[in-house]
């Protein structure tokens, strides 16, 4: 009891730990929703080069996760800990690079290189923050129940961070009147690009300057929050060396473990299904601002529509938590992911209507909440199934989670690159008040037809996923029997870990 009391974390410590998860979500949401429209209409980067920036940045972000994880594993212990120095030294450089992403340099050439360099630099630096932060869970306490409780606080703050990022960026930028060019040359003249260039030189540039300043103000506010959250984490959480002591089992090498994990059928089927789901929602996220602006004509409302999506997602996470515990995770996947399909169809079939668009935004947020929660709820079931099939192989949990993150980030880069390139082929006109019919049609495809097709494909893949509720109960009982094997202290600790983690989902729902 004395040992447990020493390991128990205070509510203040859990909150300080949870706040550390906000910077990743705040910056990620701002970049996900606004970077594409910023590059095209504010920085005036050609759509082809914008697609290269978005694709390369996301793919580089995916690559840096396992790289940073490898280097962290080789880091020696310091008086600040092993993980905290990564967070300390990456934070100021991450804030600087994030601000420079939203700065328009006064250079005629090299603008593409500017955004590519600072976008990739920020993705690297924020990975240097978030990967050790995620691993910090194992270093704050030896009690699994305390780790689970801290994780529940963290997930709550991260969800609220997505709303905060959308709100700050959207409301500050939305107050600036982004100038557009009314041009009858868009559709009829072969020399429309020449006419466009002439209008660009004669159009009033003060409004565009105000818009650029608004993006920099938003970047400054978010950068300040990033610094504040990092300071709260560093001052309020102590990394405990004794909490990181591992079991005496000799771990399997990384590449042997990776081969075992990638040959595990349920894991491959699960990540394949969620990859297509992630791709669908990434397409919706990256193109929804352009769709609202040019296809629906809500140039001054898109930031509020985006905020409606994220608020809806935040408020419905407890509902999906209750649903999956009541009806099972596979049913939650079918109902939660497919609930967006009719509304995605309605938004492109019905004539432009602001009320209908808000209804669709709320419905999309409900489905986004399910897509946010379900992967992290179902991956532990796959890990348990793997443990039963390979009882003598330990320490592969990080591979399951890290490679799921790697694949989702990689598909995000592919989706943004392809979608922006499609707009370029369709004839996207930078700063146009309206766009050619082909661009509007392409945007409809990117936010409706293609996501619906990807969701349907993911649902077919989930039919092949073998771990239903009955299978999960059998696995749980088999693991308990395995852990109760005599002479295994590790088995007893594992059973305690399993029983305490069962309460994590319920605690998460109550906290949210």
Coordinates of C-alpha atoms in Angstrom, one line a residue:
X1 CA 0.0 0.0 0.0
X2 CA 2.9 2.4 0.8
X3 CA 4.4 1.6 -2.6
X4 CA 1.1 2.2 -4.3
X5 CA 0.6 5.5 -2.6
X6 CA 4.1 6.6 -3.7
X7 CA 3.3 5.7 -7.3
X8 CA -0.1 7.4 -7.3
X9 CA -0.2 10.5 -9.5
X10 CA -2.0 13.6 -8.3
X11 CA -4.8 15.2 -10.5
X12 CA -2.4 18.1 -11.1
X13 CA 0.3 15.8 -12.4
X14 CA -2.2 14.0 -14.7
X15 CA -3.4 17.4 -16.0
X16 CA 0.1 18.7 -16.6
X17 CA 0.9 15.5 -18.5
X18 CA -2.3 15.7 -20.5
X19 CA -1.6 19.3 -21.5
X20 CA 1.5 18.1 -23.2
X21 CA -0.6 16.4 -25.9
X22 CA -2.3 19.6 -27.0
X23 CA 0.5 21.1 -29.2
X24 CA 0.6 18.2 -31.6
X25 CA -3.2 18.3 -32.1
X26 CA -3.6 22.1 -32.3
X27 CA -0.9 22.5 -34.9
X28 CA -1.9 19.3 -36.8
X29 CA -5.5 20.5 -37.1
X30 CA -4.5 24.0 -38.2
X31 CA -2.2 22.6 -40.9
X32 CA -4.7 19.9 -42.0
X33 CA -7.6 22.2 -42.6
X34 CA -5.9 25.5 -43.7
X35 CA -2.4 24.8 -45.2
X36 CA -3.8 23.8 -48.6
X37 CA -6.0 26.9 -49.1
X38 CA -3.2 29.1 -47.6
X39 CA -0.6 27.8 -50.1
X40 CA -3.0 28.2 -53.1
X41 CA -4.8 31.5 -52.3
X42 CA -2.6 33.4 -49.9
X43 CA 1.0 32.4 -50.7
X44 CA -0.1 31.9 -54.3
X45 CA 2.0 28.8 -54.9
X46 CA 1.1 27.0 -58.1
X47 CA -1.2 24.0 -57.5
X48 CA 1.4 21.5 -58.8
X49 CA 4.1 22.7 -56.5
X50 CA 1.6 22.9 -53.6
X51 CA 0.8 19.2 -54.1
X52 CA 4.6 18.5 -53.9
X53 CA 4.9 20.4 -50.7
X54 CA 1.9 18.7 -49.0
X55 CA 2.9 15.2 -50.2
X56 CA 6.6 15.5 -49.3
X57 CA 5.8 17.1 -45.9
X58 CA 3.4 14.3 -44.8
X59 CA 5.5 11.5 -46.1
X60 CA 8.6 12.9 -44.4
X61 CA 6.5 13.2 -41.2
X62 CA 5.7 9.5 -41.5
X63 CA 9.3 8.6 -42.0
X64 CA 10.5 10.6 -39.0
X65 CA 8.4 8.7 -36.5
X66 CA 10.4 5.4 -36.5
X67 CA 13.7 7.4 -37.0
X68 CA 13.1 9.5 -33.9
X69 CA 12.0 6.4 -32.0
X70 CA 15.2 4.6 -32.9
X71 CA 17.4 7.5 -31.8
X72 CA 15.4 8.0 -28.5
X73 CA 16.1 4.3 -27.7
X74 CA 19.8 5.0 -28.0
X75 CA 19.7 8.1 -25.8
X76 CA 21.5 8.0 -22.5
X77 CA 19.9 9.0 -19.2
X78 CA 20.5 12.6 -18.1
X79 CA 19.6 14.6 -15.0
X80 CA 16.5 15.8 -16.8
X81 CA 15.6 12.2 -17.8
X82 CA 16.0 10.4 -21.1
X83 CA 12.9 11.8 -22.9
X84 CA 12.6 15.3 -21.5
X85 CA 15.7 16.7 -23.2
X86 CA 14.1 15.9 -26.6
X87 CA 11.0 17.9 -25.6
X88 CA 13.1 20.8 -24.2
X89 CA 15.4 21.2 -27.2
X90 CA 12.8 20.6 -29.9
X91 CA 10.2 23.1 -28.6
X92 CA 11.7 26.5 -29.5
X93 CA 12.9 25.4 -33.0
X94 CA 9.4 23.8 -33.6
X95 CA 7.7 27.1 -32.8
X96 CA 10.0 29.1 -35.1
X97 CA 9.6 26.7 -38.0
X98 CA 5.8 26.6 -37.5
X99 CA 5.6 30.4 -37.7
X100 CA 7.8 30.5 -40.8
X101 CA 5.4 28.1 -42.5
X102 CA 2.7 30.8 -42.4
X103 CA 5.1 33.6 -43.5
X104 CA 5.1 34.7 -47.2
X105 CA 8.8 35.5 -48.1
X106 CA 9.4 38.4 -50.3
X107 CA 11.3 36.4 -52.9
X108 CA 10.5 35.8 -56.5
X109 CA 12.1 32.4 -56.7
X110 CA 12.7 29.8 -54.1
X111 CA 9.2 30.1 -52.5
X112 CA 8.5 26.4 -53.0
X113 CA 11.8 25.5 -51.4
X114 CA 11.0 27.8 -48.4
X115 CA 7.7 26.1 -47.6
X116 CA 9.1 22.6 -48.3
X117 CA 12.0 23.1 -46.0
X118 CA 10.1 24.6 -43.1
X119 CA 7.2 22.3 -43.4
X120 CA 9.5 19.2 -43.3
X121 CA 11.5 20.9 -40.5
X122 CA 8.4 21.4 -38.4
X123 CA 7.2 17.9 -38.9
X124 CA 10.6 16.6 -37.8
X125 CA 10.7 18.8 -34.7
X126 CA 7.1 18.1 -33.6
X127 CA 7.9 14.4 -34.0
X128 CA 10.9 15.0 -31.7
X129 CA 8.3 16.4 -29.2
X130 CA 5.4 14.0 -29.6
X131 CA 7.2 10.6 -29.8
X132 CA 9.1 11.0 -26.5
X133 CA 5.9 12.6 -25.0
X134 CA 3.9 9.5 -26.0
X135 CA 6.6 7.2 -24.5
X136 CA 6.6 9.3 -21.3
X137 CA 3.5 7.4 -20.2
X138 CA 5.7 4.5 -19.2
X139 CA 8.0 6.7 -17.1
X140 CA 5.6 8.6 -14.9
X141 CA 4.5 5.7 -12.8
X142 CA 4.9 1.9 -12.4
X143 CA 1.2 1.5 -11.6
X144 CA -0.8 0.5 -14.7
X145 CA -4.0 2.0 -13.4
X146 CA -2.2 5.4 -12.9
X147 CA -0.8 5.2 -16.5
X148 CA -4.3 4.4 -17.8
X149 CA -5.8 7.3 -15.9
X150 CA -3.2 9.7 -17.2
X151 CA -3.8 8.4 -20.7
X152 CA -7.5 9.1 -20.3
X153 CA -6.8 12.7 -19.3
X154 CA -4.4 13.0 -22.3
X155 CA -6.9 11.8 -24.9
X156 CA -9.5 14.2 -23.5
X157 CA -7.1 17.2 -23.8
X158 CA -6.0 16.0 -27.3
X159 CA -9.6 16.0 -28.5
X160 CA -10.1 19.4 -27.1
X161 CA -6.9 20.5 -28.8
X162 CA -8.3 19.7 -32.2
X163 CA -11.2 22.0 -31.5
X164 CA -8.9 24.7 -30.2
X165 CA -6.7 24.5 -33.3
X166 CA -9.6 24.8 -35.6
X167 CA -11.2 27.6 -33.6
X168 CA -8.0 29.8 -33.2
X169 CA -6.9 29.4 -36.8
X170 CA -10.4 29.7 -38.3
X171 CA -11.7 32.6 -36.3
X172 CA -8.6 34.8 -36.7
X173 CA -8.1 34.1 -40.4
X174 CA -11.9 34.2 -41.0
X175 CA -12.0 37.9 -39.9
X176 CA -9.6 38.9 -42.6
X177 CA -11.2 39.6 -46.0
X178 CA -9.2 37.4 -48.4
X179 CA -9.2 39.2 -51.7
X180 CA -10.3 37.4 -54.8
X181 CA -10.3 38.4 -58.5
X182 CA -13.5 38.8 -60.5
X183 CA -12.5 37.8 -64.0
X184 CA -14.7 37.0 -67.0
X185 CA -11.5 35.6 -68.6
X186 CA -11.7 32.4 -66.6
X187 CA -13.8 30.5 -69.0
X188 CA -13.6 31.9 -72.4
X189 CA -10.2 33.2 -73.4
X190 CA -7.1 31.2 -74.2
X191 CA -4.9 33.9 -72.7
X192 CA -6.7 33.7 -69.3
X193 CA -3.4 33.3 -67.5
X194 CA -2.1 36.5 -69.0
X195 CA -5.3 38.3 -68.0
X196 CA -5.0 36.8 -64.6
X197 CA -1.4 38.1 -64.2
X198 CA -2.5 41.6 -65.3
X199 CA -5.3 41.7 -62.8
X200 CA -3.0 40.4 -60.0
X201 CA -0.7 43.4 -60.6
X202 CA -3.5 46.0 -60.6
X203 CA -5.6 44.5 -57.9
X204 CA -5.5 46.1 -54.5
X205 CA -2.9 44.2 -52.4
X206 CA -3.8 45.7 -49.0
X207 CA -6.5 43.1 -48.4
X208 CA -4.1 40.3 -49.3
X209 CA -1.5 41.8 -46.9
X210 CA -4.1 41.8 -44.1
X211 CA -4.9 38.1 -44.8
X212 CA -1.2 37.2 -44.6
X213 CA -0.9 39.1 -41.4
X214 CA -3.9 37.3 -40.0
X215 CA -2.3 33.9 -40.7
X216 CA 0.9 35.1 -39.0
X217 CA -1.1 36.3 -36.0
X218 CA -2.8 32.9 -35.8
X219 CA 0.6 31.2 -36.0
X220 CA 1.9 33.4 -33.2
X221 CA -1.1 32.6 -30.9
X222 CA -0.7 28.8 -31.6
X223 CA 3.1 29.1 -31.1
X224 CA 2.5 30.7 -27.8
X225 CA 0.1 27.9 -26.8
X226 CA 2.7 25.4 -27.9
X227 CA 5.3 27.0 -25.6
X228 CA 2.9 27.3 -22.7
X229 CA 1.8 23.6 -22.9
X230 CA 5.5 22.5 -23.1
X231 CA 6.4 24.5 -20.0
X232 CA 3.4 23.1 -18.1
X233 CA 4.5 19.6 -19.1
X234 CA 8.2 20.2 -18.1
X235 CA 7.4 21.8 -14.8
X236 CA 4.5 19.6 -13.8
X237 CA 5.7 16.1 -14.7
X238 CA 8.7 14.3 -13.4
X239 CA 10.3 11.5 -15.5
X240 CA 11.0 8.6 -13.1
X241 CA 13.9 6.4 -14.0
X242 CA 12.8 3.5 -11.8
X243 CA 9.5 3.4 -13.6
X244 CA 11.2 2.4 -16.8
X245 CA 12.7 -0.8 -15.4
X246 CA 11.9 -3.5 -17.8
X247 CA 11.2 -7.2 -17.2
X248 CA 14.1 -9.6 -17.4
X249 CA 12.8 -11.3 -20.5
X250 CA 15.2 -11.1 -23.4
X251 CA 13.4 -9.1 -26.1
X252 CA 13.3 -10.2 -29.7
X253 CA 15.2 -8.0 -32.2
X254 CA 13.3 -5.2 -33.9
X255 CA 13.3 -6.7 -37.3
X256 CA 12.3 -10.1 -36.1
X257 CA 9.5 -8.5 -34.2
X258 CA 8.5 -6.5 -37.2
X259 CA 8.3 -9.6 -39.4
X260 CA 6.1 -11.4 -36.8
X261 CA 3.8 -8.4 -36.5
X262 CA 3.4 -7.9 -40.3
X263 CA 2.6 -11.6 -40.7
X264 CA -0.3 -11.4 -38.1
X265 CA -3.5 -11.5 -40.2
X266 CA -5.9 -9.6 -37.9
X267 CA -3.4 -6.7 -37.7
X268 CA -3.0 -6.4 -41.4
X269 CA -6.8 -6.5 -42.0
X270 CA -7.4 -4.0 -39.2
X271 CA -4.9 -1.4 -40.5
X272 CA -6.0 -1.9 -44.1
X273 CA -9.6 -1.1 -43.2
X274 CA -8.6 2.0 -41.2
X275 CA -6.1 3.1 -43.8
X276 CA -8.9 3.5 -46.3
X277 CA -11.1 5.1 -43.7
X278 CA -8.2 7.5 -42.8
X279 CA -7.7 8.3 -46.4
X280 CA -11.4 9.2 -46.9
X281 CA -11.4 11.6 -43.9
X282 CA -8.1 13.1 -44.9
X283 CA -9.5 13.9 -48.3
X284 CA -12.5 15.5 -46.6
X285 CA -10.3 17.4 -44.2
X286 CA -7.8 18.8 -46.8
X287 CA -10.4 19.9 -49.3
X288 CA -13.4 20.9 -47.3
X289 CA -12.3 24.6 -47.0
X290 CA -11.9 24.9 -50.8
X291 CA -15.2 23.0 -51.3
X292 CA -17.1 25.4 -49.0
X293 CA -15.4 28.5 -50.6
X294 CA -15.7 27.7 -54.3
X295 CA -18.3 24.9 -54.8
X296 CA -20.8 26.0 -52.1
X297 CA -20.0 29.7 -52.2
X298 CA -19.6 30.1 -48.5
X299 CA -16.3 32.1 -48.6
X300 CA -16.9 33.8 -45.3
X301 CA -18.5 30.8 -43.4
X302 CA -16.0 27.9 -44.0
X303 CA -14.1 28.5 -40.7
X304 CA -17.4 28.2 -38.8
X305 CA -18.4 25.0 -40.7
X306 CA -15.0 23.5 -39.8
X307 CA -15.5 24.4 -36.2
X308 CA -18.9 22.7 -36.2
X309 CA -17.3 19.5 -37.5
X310 CA -14.7 19.4 -34.7
X311 CA -17.2 20.4 -31.9
X312 CA -19.5 17.6 -33.1
X313 CA -16.6 15.1 -33.0
X314 CA -15.6 16.1 -29.5
X315 CA -19.1 16.0 -28.0
X316 CA -20.0 12.6 -29.6
X317 CA -16.9 10.6 -28.4
X318 CA -18.6 9.6 -25.2
X319 CA -21.5 8.3 -27.2
X320 CA -19.3 6.1 -29.3
X321 CA -17.5 4.9 -26.2
X322 CA -20.8 3.8 -24.8
X323 CA -21.9 2.3 -28.1
X324 CA -18.8 0.1 -28.5
X325 CA -19.0 -1.2 -25.0
X326 CA -22.8 -1.9 -25.4
X327 CA -22.9 -3.3 -28.9
X328 CA -19.3 -4.3 -29.7
X329 CA -16.5 -2.7 -31.7
X330 CA -17.2 -4.2 -35.1
X331 CA -20.8 -2.9 -35.0
X332 CA -19.5 0.5 -33.9
X333 CA -17.2 0.5 -37.0
X334 CA -20.1 -0.3 -39.3
X335 CA -22.5 2.2 -37.8
X336 CA -20.0 5.0 -37.0
X337 CA -18.0 5.0 -40.2
X338 CA -21.0 4.5 -42.6
X339 CA -23.1 7.2 -40.9
X340 CA -21.2 9.9 -42.9
X341 CA -22.1 8.4 -46.3
X342 CA -25.7 9.7 -46.8
X343 CA -24.7 13.2 -45.7
X344 CA -21.6 13.3 -47.9
X345 CA -24.0 12.5 -50.8
X346 CA -26.6 15.1 -49.8
X347 CA -24.0 18.0 -49.6
X348 CA -23.2 17.6 -53.3
X349 CA -26.7 16.7 -54.6
X350 CA -28.7 19.4 -52.9
X351 CA -28.3 23.0 -54.1
X352 CA -26.0 25.2 -52.1
X353 CA -27.7 25.7 -48.7
X354 CA -26.0 26.9 -45.6
X355 CA -28.4 25.1 -43.2
X356 CA -27.9 21.8 -45.0
X357 CA -24.1 22.3 -45.0
X358 CA -24.1 22.8 -41.2
X359 CA -26.2 19.6 -40.8
X360 CA -23.7 17.7 -42.9
X361 CA -20.8 19.2 -40.9
X362 CA -22.4 18.0 -37.6
X363 CA -23.0 14.5 -39.1
X364 CA -19.5 14.3 -40.5
X365 CA -18.2 15.2 -37.0
X366 CA -20.1 12.3 -35.5
X367 CA -18.4 9.9 -38.0
X368 CA -15.0 11.6 -37.4
X369 CA -15.4 10.9 -33.7
X370 CA -15.9 7.2 -34.4
X371 CA -12.8 7.2 -36.7
X372 CA -10.8 8.9 -34.0
X373 CA -11.7 6.5 -31.2
X374 CA -12.1 3.1 -32.8
X375 CA -8.5 2.4 -34.0
X376 CA -7.1 3.0 -30.5
X377 CA -9.8 0.8 -29.0
X378 CA -9.3 -2.1 -31.4
X379 CA -5.5 -2.2 -31.7
X380 CA -5.1 -3.6 -28.1
X381 CA -7.4 -6.5 -29.1
X382 CA -5.0 -7.3 -32.0
X383 CA -2.1 -7.2 -29.6
X384 CA -3.8 -9.6 -27.2
X385 CA -4.5 -12.0 -30.1
X386 CA -0.9 -11.8 -31.1
X387 CA 0.3 -12.6 -27.6
X388 CA -1.8 -15.7 -27.6
X389 CA -0.4 -16.9 -30.9
X390 CA 3.2 -16.0 -29.8
X391 CA 3.3 -16.4 -26.0
X392 CA 7.1 -16.6 -25.9
X393 CA 7.6 -13.3 -27.8
X394 CA 7.4 -10.1 -25.8
X395 CA 7.8 -6.3 -26.2
X396 CA 6.2 -5.8 -29.7
X397 CA 3.4 -3.4 -28.6
X398 CA 5.3 -0.3 -29.8
X399 CA 5.6 -1.9 -33.3
X400 CA 1.8 -2.3 -33.5
X401 CA 1.1 1.3 -32.7
X402 CA 4.0 3.0 -34.4
X403 CA 3.5 1.4 -37.7
X404 CA -0.2 2.1 -37.7
X405 CA 0.7 5.8 -37.2
X406 CA 3.3 5.5 -40.0
X407 CA 0.8 4.1 -42.5
X408 CA -1.9 6.6 -41.7
X409 CA 0.5 9.5 -42.0
X410 CA 1.9 8.1 -45.3
X411 CA -1.6 7.8 -46.8
X412 CA -2.4 11.4 -45.6
X413 CA 0.5 12.6 -47.6
X414 CA -0.6 10.7 -50.7
X415 CA -4.2 11.9 -50.4
X416 CA -3.2 15.6 -50.1
X417 CA -0.7 15.4 -52.9
X418 CA -3.1 13.7 -55.3
X419 CA -6.0 16.0 -54.4
X420 CA -4.0 19.2 -55.0
X421 CA -2.5 17.8 -58.2
X422 CA -6.1 17.0 -59.4
X423 CA -7.1 20.6 -58.8
X424 CA -4.1 21.7 -60.9
X425 CA -5.1 19.4 -63.8
X426 CA -8.7 20.7 -63.5
X427 CA -7.4 24.3 -64.0
X428 CA -7.5 25.8 -60.5
X429 CA -7.2 29.6 -60.7
X430 CA -5.3 31.2 -57.8
X431 CA -7.2 33.9 -55.9
X432 CA -10.2 33.5 -58.2
X433 CA -13.6 34.6 -56.8
X434 CA -15.0 31.6 -58.7
X435 CA -13.5 28.6 -60.4
X436 CA -14.1 26.7 -63.6
X437 CA -16.7 24.0 -63.7
X438 CA -14.1 21.3 -63.8
X439 CA -12.6 22.5 -60.5
X440 CA -16.0 22.5 -58.8
X441 CA -16.6 19.0 -60.1
X442 CA -13.2 17.9 -58.9
X443 CA -13.9 19.3 -55.4
X444 CA -17.2 17.4 -55.3
X445 CA -15.5 14.2 -56.2
X446 CA -12.8 14.8 -53.5
X447 CA -15.2 15.5 -50.7
X448 CA -18.0 13.1 -51.6
X449 CA -17.6 10.4 -54.3
X450 CA -14.1 9.4 -53.5
X451 CA -14.5 9.3 -49.7
X452 CA -17.8 7.4 -50.0
X453 CA -16.0 4.8 -52.2
X454 CA -13.1 4.5 -49.8
X455 CA -15.5 4.1 -46.8
X456 CA -17.4 1.3 -48.6
X457 CA -14.1 -0.4 -49.4
X458 CA -13.0 -0.2 -45.8
X459 CA -16.3 -1.6 -44.6
X460 CA -15.8 -4.6 -46.9
X461 CA -12.3 -5.1 -45.4
X462 CA -13.7 -4.9 -41.9
X463 CA -15.9 -7.9 -42.8
X464 CA -12.7 -9.9 -43.0
X465 CA -11.5 -8.7 -39.6
X466 CA -11.8 -11.9 -37.4
X467 CA -11.9 -10.4 -33.9
X468 CA -15.5 -9.9 -32.9
X469 CA -16.9 -9.6 -29.4
X470 CA -17.1 -13.4 -28.9
X471 CA -13.5 -13.8 -30.1
X472 CA -12.4 -11.0 -27.9
X473 CA -14.0 -12.6 -24.8
X474 CA -12.3 -15.9 -25.6
X475 CA -8.9 -14.2 -26.0
X476 CA -9.4 -12.4 -22.7
X477 CA -10.1 -15.6 -20.8
X478 CA -7.2 -17.4 -22.5
X479 CA -4.8 -14.6 -21.5
X480 CA -6.1 -14.7 -18.0
X481 CA -5.5 -18.4 -17.8
X482 CA -2.0 -17.9 -19.3
X483 CA -1.2 -15.2 -16.8
X484 CA -2.4 -17.3 -13.9
X485 CA 0.2 -20.0 -14.8
X486 CA 2.1 -20.8 -11.6
X487 CA 5.6 -19.4 -10.9
X488 CA 5.2 -16.4 -13.1
X489 CA 5.4 -13.0 -11.4
X490 CA 5.2 -11.4 -14.8
X491 CA 1.9 -13.2 -15.3
X492 CA 0.4 -11.8 -12.1
X493 CA 1.5 -8.3 -13.1
X494 CA 0.1 -8.8 -16.6
X495 CA -3.3 -9.8 -15.1
X496 CA -3.3 -6.7 -12.9
X497 CA -2.4 -4.6 -16.0
X498 CA -5.3 -6.2 -18.0
X499 CA -7.9 -5.7 -15.3
X500 CA -6.9 -2.1 -14.8
X501 CA -6.8 -1.3 -18.5
X502 CA -10.4 -2.6 -18.8
X503 CA -11.5 0.5 -16.8
X504 CA -9.7 2.9 -19.1
X505 CA -12.4 3.2 -21.7
X506 CA -15.1 3.9 -19.1
X507 CA -12.9 6.5 -17.4
X508 CA -12.2 8.2 -20.7
X509 CA -15.9 8.5 -21.4
X510 CA -16.7 9.9 -18.0
X511 CA -13.8 12.5 -18.2
X512 CA -14.9 13.7 -21.6

